[in-house]
XYZ file of N, CA and C in Angstrom:
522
model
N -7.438 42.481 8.800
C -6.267 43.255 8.462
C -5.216 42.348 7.824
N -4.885 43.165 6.827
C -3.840 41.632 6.297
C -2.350 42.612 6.865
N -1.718 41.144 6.745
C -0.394 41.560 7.622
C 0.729 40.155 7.009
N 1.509 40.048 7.079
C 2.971 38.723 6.869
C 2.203 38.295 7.738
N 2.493 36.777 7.426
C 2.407 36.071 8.493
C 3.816 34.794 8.783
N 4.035 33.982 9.146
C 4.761 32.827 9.425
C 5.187 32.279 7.579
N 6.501 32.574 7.839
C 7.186 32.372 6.519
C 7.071 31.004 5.696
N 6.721 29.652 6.708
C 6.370 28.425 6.369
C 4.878 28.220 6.050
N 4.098 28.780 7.069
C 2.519 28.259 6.199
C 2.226 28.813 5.190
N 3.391 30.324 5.287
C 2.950 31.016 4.023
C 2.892 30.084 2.352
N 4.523 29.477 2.537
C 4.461 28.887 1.767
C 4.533 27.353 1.366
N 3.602 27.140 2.729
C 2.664 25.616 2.265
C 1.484 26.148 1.412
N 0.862 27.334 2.073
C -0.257 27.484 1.681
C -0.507 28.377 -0.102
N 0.757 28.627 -0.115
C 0.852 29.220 -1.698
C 1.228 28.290 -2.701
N 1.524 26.915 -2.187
C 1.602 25.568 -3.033
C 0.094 24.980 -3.544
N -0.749 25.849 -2.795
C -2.378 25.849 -3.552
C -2.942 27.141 -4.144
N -3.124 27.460 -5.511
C -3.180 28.804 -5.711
C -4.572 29.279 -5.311
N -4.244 30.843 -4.736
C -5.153 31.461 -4.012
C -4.852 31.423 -2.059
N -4.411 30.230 -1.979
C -4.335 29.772 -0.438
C -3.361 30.962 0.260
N -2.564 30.738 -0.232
C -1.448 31.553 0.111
C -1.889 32.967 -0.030
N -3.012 33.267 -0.699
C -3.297 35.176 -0.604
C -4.002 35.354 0.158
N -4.978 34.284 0.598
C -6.210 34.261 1.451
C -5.341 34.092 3.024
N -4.826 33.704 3.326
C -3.454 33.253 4.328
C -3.157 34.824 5.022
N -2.541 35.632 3.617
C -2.118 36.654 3.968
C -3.366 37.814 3.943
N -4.148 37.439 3.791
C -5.462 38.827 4.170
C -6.187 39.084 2.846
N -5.280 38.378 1.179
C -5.830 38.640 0.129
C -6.898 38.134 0.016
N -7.390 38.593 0.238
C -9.482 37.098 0.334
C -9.589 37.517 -1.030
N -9.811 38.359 -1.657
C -10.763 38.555 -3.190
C -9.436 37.801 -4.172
N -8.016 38.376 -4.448
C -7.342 37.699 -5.362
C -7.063 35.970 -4.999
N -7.204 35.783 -3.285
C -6.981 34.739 -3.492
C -8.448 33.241 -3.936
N -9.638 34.089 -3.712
C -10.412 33.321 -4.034
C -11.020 33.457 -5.610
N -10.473 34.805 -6.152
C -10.219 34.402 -7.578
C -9.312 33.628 -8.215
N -7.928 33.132 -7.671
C -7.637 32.554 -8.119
C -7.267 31.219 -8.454
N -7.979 30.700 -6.909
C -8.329 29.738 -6.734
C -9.447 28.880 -7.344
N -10.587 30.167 -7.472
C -11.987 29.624 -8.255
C -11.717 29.569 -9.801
N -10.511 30.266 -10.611
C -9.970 30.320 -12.217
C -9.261 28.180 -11.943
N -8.494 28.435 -11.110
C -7.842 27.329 -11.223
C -8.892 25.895 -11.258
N -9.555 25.872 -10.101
C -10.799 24.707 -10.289
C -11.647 24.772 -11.530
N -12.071 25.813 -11.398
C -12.844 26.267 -13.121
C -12.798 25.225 -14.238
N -11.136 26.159 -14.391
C -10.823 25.159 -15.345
C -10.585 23.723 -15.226
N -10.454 23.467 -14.396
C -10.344 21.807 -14.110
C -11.565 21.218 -14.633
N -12.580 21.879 -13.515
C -14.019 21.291 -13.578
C -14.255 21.230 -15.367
N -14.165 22.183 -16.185
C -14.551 22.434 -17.578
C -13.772 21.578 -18.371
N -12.799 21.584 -17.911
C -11.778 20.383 -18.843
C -11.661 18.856 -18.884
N -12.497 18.861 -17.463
C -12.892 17.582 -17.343
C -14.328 17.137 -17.961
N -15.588 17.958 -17.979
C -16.404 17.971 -17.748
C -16.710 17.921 -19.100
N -15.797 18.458 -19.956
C -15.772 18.713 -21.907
C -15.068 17.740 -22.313
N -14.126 17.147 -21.411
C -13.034 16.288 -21.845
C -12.280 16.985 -22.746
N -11.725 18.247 -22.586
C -10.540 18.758 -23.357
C -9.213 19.220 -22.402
N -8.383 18.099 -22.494
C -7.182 17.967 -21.785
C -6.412 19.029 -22.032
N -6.139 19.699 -23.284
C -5.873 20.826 -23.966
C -5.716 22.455 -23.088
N -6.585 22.095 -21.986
C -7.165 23.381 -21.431
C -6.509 23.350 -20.319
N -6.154 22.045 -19.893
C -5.078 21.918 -18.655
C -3.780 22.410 -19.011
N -3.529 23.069 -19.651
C -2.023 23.553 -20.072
C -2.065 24.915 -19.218
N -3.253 25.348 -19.188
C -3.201 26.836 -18.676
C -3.210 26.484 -16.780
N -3.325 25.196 -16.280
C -3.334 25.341 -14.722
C -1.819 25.966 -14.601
N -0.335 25.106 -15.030
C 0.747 25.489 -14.441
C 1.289 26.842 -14.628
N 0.387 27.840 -15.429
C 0.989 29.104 -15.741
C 0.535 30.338 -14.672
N -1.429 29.540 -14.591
C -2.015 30.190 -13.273
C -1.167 29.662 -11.925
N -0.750 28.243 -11.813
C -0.178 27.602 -10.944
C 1.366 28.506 -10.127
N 2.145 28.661 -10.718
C 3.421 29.497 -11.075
C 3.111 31.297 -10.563
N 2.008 31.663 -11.288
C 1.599 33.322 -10.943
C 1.181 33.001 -10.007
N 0.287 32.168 -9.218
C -0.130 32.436 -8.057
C 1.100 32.036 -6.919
N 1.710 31.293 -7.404
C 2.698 30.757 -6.215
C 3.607 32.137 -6.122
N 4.388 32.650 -7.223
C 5.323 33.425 -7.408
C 4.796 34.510 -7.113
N 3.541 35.111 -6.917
C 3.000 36.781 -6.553
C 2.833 36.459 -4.937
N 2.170 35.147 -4.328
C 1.930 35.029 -2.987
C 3.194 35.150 -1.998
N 4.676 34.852 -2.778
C 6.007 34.626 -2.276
C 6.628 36.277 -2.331
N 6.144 36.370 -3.580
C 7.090 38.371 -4.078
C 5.814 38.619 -2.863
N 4.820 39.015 -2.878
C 3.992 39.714 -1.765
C 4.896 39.845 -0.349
N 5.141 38.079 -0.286
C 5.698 38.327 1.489
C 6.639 38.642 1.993
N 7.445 38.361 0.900
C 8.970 39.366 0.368
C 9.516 40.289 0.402
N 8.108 41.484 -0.152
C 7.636 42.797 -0.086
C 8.404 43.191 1.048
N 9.041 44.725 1.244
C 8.946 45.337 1.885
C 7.772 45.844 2.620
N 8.053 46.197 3.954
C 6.203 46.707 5.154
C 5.558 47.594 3.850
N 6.130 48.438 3.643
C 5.216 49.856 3.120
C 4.914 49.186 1.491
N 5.599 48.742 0.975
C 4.745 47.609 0.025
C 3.821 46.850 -0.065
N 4.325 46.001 1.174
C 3.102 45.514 1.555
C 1.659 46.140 2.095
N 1.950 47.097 2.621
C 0.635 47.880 2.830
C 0.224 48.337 1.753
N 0.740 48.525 0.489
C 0.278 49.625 -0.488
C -0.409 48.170 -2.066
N -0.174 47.293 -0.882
C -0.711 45.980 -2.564
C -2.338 46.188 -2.119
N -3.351 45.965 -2.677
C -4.903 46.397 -3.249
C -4.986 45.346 -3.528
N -6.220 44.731 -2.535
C -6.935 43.569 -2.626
C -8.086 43.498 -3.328
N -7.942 42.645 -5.084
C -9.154 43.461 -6.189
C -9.340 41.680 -6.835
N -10.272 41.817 -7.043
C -10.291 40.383 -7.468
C -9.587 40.419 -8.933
N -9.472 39.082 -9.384
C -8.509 39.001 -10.499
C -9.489 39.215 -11.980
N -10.753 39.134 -11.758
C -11.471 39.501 -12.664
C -13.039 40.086 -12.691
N -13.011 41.307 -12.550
C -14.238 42.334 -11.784
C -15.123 42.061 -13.188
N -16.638 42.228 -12.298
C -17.864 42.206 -13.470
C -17.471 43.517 -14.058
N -17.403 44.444 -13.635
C -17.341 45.735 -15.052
C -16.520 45.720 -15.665
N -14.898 44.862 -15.434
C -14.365 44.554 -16.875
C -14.958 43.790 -18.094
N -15.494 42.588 -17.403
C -16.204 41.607 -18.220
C -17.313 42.061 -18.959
N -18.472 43.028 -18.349
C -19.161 43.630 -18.913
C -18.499 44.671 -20.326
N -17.744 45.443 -19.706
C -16.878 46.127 -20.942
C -16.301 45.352 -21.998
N -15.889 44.196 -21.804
C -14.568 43.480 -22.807
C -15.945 43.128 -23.580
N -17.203 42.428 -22.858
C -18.019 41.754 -23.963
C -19.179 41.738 -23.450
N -19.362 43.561 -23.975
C -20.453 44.077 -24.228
C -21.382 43.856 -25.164
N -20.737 43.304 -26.507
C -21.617 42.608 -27.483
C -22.316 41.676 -27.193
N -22.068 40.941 -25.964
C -23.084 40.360 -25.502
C -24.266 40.482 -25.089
N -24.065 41.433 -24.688
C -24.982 41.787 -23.009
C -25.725 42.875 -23.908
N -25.472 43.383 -24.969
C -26.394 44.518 -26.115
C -27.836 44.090 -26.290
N -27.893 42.850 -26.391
C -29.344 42.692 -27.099
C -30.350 42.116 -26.152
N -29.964 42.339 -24.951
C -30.607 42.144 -23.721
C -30.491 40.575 -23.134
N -29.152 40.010 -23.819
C -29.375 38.868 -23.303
C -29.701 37.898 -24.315
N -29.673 37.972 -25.464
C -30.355 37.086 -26.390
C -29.310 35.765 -26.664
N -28.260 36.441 -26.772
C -26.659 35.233 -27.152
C -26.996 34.608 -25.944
N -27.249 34.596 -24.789
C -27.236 33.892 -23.088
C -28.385 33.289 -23.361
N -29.811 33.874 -23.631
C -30.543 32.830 -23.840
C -30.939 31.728 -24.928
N -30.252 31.822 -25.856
C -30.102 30.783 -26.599
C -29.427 29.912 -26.075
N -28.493 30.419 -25.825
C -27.299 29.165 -24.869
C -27.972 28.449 -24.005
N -28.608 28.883 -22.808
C -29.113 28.832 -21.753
C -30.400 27.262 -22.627
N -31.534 28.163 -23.687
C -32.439 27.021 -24.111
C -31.338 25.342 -25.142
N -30.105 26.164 -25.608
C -29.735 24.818 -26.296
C -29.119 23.712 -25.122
N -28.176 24.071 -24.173
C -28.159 23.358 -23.222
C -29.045 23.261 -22.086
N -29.894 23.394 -21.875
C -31.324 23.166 -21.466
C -32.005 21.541 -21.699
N -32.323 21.948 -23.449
C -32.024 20.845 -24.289
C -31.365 19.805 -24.286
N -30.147 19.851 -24.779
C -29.033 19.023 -24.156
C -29.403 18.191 -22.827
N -29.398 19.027 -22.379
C -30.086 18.184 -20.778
C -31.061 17.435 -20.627
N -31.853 17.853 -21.730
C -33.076 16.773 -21.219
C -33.067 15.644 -22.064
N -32.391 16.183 -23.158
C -32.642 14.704 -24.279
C -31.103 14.012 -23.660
N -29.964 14.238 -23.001
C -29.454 13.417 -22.173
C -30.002 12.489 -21.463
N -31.021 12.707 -20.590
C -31.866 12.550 -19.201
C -32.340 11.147 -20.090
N -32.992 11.875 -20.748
C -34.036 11.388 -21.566
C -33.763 9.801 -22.189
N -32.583 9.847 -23.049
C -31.875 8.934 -23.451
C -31.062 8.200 -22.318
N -30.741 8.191 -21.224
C -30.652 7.441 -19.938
C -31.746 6.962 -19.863
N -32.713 7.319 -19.875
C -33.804 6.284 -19.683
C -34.394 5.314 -20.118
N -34.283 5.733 -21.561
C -34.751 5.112 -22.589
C -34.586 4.106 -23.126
N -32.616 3.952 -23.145
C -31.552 3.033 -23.902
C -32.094 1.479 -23.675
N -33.169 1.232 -23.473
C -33.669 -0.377 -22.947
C -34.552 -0.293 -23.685
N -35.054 0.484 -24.367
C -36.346 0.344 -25.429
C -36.180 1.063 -27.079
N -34.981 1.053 -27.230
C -34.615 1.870 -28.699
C -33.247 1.156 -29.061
N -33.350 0.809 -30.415
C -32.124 -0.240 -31.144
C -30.993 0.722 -30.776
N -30.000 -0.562 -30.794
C -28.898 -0.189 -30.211
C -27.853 0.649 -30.703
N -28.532 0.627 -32.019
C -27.550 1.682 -32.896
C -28.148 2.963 -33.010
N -29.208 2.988 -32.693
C -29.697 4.782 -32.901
C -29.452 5.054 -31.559
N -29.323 4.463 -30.842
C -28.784 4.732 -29.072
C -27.178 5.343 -29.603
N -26.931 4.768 -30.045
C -25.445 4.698 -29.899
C -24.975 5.987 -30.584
N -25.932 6.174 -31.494
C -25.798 7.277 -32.515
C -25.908 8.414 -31.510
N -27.211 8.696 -31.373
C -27.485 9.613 -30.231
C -26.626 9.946 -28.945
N -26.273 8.991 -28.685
C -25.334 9.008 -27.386
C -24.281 9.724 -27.638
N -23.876 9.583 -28.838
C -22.044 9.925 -29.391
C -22.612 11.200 -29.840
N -23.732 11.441 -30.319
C -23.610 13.446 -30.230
C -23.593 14.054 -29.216
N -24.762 13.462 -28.297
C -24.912 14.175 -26.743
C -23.742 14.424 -25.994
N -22.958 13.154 -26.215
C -21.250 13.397 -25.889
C -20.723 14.135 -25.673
N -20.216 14.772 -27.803
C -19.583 15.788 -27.701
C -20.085 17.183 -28.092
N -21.996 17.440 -27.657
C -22.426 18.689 -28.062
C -21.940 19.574 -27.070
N -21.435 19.501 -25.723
C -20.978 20.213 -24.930
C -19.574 21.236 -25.419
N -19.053 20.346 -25.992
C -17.593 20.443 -26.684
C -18.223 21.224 -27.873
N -18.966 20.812 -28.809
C -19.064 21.449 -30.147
C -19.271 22.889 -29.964
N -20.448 23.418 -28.858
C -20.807 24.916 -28.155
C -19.914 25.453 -27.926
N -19.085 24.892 -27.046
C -18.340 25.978 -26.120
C -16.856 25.896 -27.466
N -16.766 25.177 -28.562
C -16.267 25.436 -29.354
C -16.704 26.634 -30.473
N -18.385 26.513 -31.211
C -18.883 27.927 -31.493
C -18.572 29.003 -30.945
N -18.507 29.118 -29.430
C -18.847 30.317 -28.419
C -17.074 30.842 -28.454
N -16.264 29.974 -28.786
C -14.578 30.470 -28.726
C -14.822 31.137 -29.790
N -14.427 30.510 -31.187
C -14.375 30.853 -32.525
C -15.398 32.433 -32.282
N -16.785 32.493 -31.856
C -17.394 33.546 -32.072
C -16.531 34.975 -30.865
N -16.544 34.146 -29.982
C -14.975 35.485 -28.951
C -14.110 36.057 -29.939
N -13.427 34.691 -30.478
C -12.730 35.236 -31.304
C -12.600 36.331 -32.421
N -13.372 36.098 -33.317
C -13.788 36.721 -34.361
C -14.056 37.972 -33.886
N -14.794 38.522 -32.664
C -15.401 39.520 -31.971
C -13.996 40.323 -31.554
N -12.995 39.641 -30.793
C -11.941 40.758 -30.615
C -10.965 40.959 -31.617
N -11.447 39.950 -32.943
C -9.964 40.270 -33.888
C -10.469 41.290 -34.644
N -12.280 41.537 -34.255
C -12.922 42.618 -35.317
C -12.910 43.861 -34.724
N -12.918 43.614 -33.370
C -12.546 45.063 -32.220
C -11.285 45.633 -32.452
N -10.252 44.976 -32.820
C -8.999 45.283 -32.793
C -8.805 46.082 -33.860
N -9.232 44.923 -34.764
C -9.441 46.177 -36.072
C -9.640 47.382 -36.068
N -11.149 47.284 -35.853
C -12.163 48.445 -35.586
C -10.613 49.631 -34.648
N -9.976 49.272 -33.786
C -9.350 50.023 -33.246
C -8.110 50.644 -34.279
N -7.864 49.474 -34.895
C -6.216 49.732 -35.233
C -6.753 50.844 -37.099
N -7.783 50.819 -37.063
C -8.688 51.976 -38.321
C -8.595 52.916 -37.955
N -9.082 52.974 -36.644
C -9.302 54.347 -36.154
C -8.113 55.248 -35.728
N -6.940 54.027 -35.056
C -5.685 55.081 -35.237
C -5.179 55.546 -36.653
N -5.523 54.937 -37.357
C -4.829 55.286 -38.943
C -5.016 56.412 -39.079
C-alpha cells in the first residue's frame, strides 16, 4: 500500500532517482526511473559519448521534483496518483511499429552485426601477438568506434522515421 512516509528518508531517498518513488509505494515509476537513469550512464559510457550525459540532470531534477510534489500532495491526491511505469511496451510498440512490421528484420540485422562485432573483437584480443602492428591498430580503431557508428545509423534512421510520420500527419490535417 503506498502511503507518505517520514519526510527525511523521503528526501534522502529522492536524491537517487526512482528511490524516493519506490520509498513511497511507487515501485513501477520508481524503477523506471531509476533503470532510464543507469541506462544511460551504462550507454554513455560504454559508447563513450559524454554528450548523452546531459540528459541525467533533467531526468535527475523530474525525478527529485515529482518524488517531493508527490509527498506534498494532499491525502486524496495522493491516493488518486497511478503507479504506471514511465515507459509501457504498448507505447513503444505503437511509437515504432515500423520496426516490429517486418517481423523483426531491422532487430535481426542488428542483433547479427553486433554479434559480429563481438567476435572479431574477441577475436582480435587474441590475436594482437601474431599480426603487424599496424593492421592491429587499424582494426582496433574501427572495432572501437563501430558501436558508436550503429547506434549513430539507428538515431539518424528514428529520426528520419518520425520527421516522416509527422509529415505523413501534418498532410493529412491539410
Amino acid at each position: 500500500m503506498r502511503q507518505k512516509k517520514n519526510k527525511f528518508f523521503t528526501f534522502v531517498f529522492s536524491l537517487l532517482p526512482g528511490a524516493g518513488h519506490m520509498f513511497m509505494g511507487f515501485m513501477k515509476i520508481g524503477v523506471s526511473l531509476m533503470s532510464a537513469f543507469f541506462l544511460i550512464i551504462f550507454i554513455a559510457s560504454w559508447l563513450n559519448i559524454g554528450p548523452l550525459l546531459f540528459i541525467l540532470p533533467i531526468l535527475w531534477f523530474y525525478s527529485f521534483f515529482d518524488c517531493i510534489n508527490k509527498y506534498y500532495s494532499s491525502d486524496e491526491e495522493f491516493a488518486q496518483y497511478e503507479d504506471t511505469f514511465l515507459f509501457s511496451l504498448d507505447s513503444i510498440m505503437k511509437n515504432c511499429g515500423f520496426i516490429f512490421k517486418k517481423q523483426g528484420l531491422y532487430a535481426g540485422i542488428l542483433l547479427i552485426i553486433f554479434g559480429v562485432y563481438l567476435i572479431l573483437n574477441n577475436i582480435m584480443l587474441s590475436l594482437w601477438n601474431y599480426i603487424p602492428e599496424d593492421i592491429y591498430r587499424f582494426i582496433r580503431g574501427i572495432t572501437r568506434v563501430f558501436p558508436q557508428f550503429v547506434i549513430g545509423i539507428v538515431i539518424i534512421l528514428i529520426g528520419i522515421r518520425l520527421i516522416a510520420v509527422k509529415k505523413e500527419e501534418c498532410d493529412r490535417d491539410v
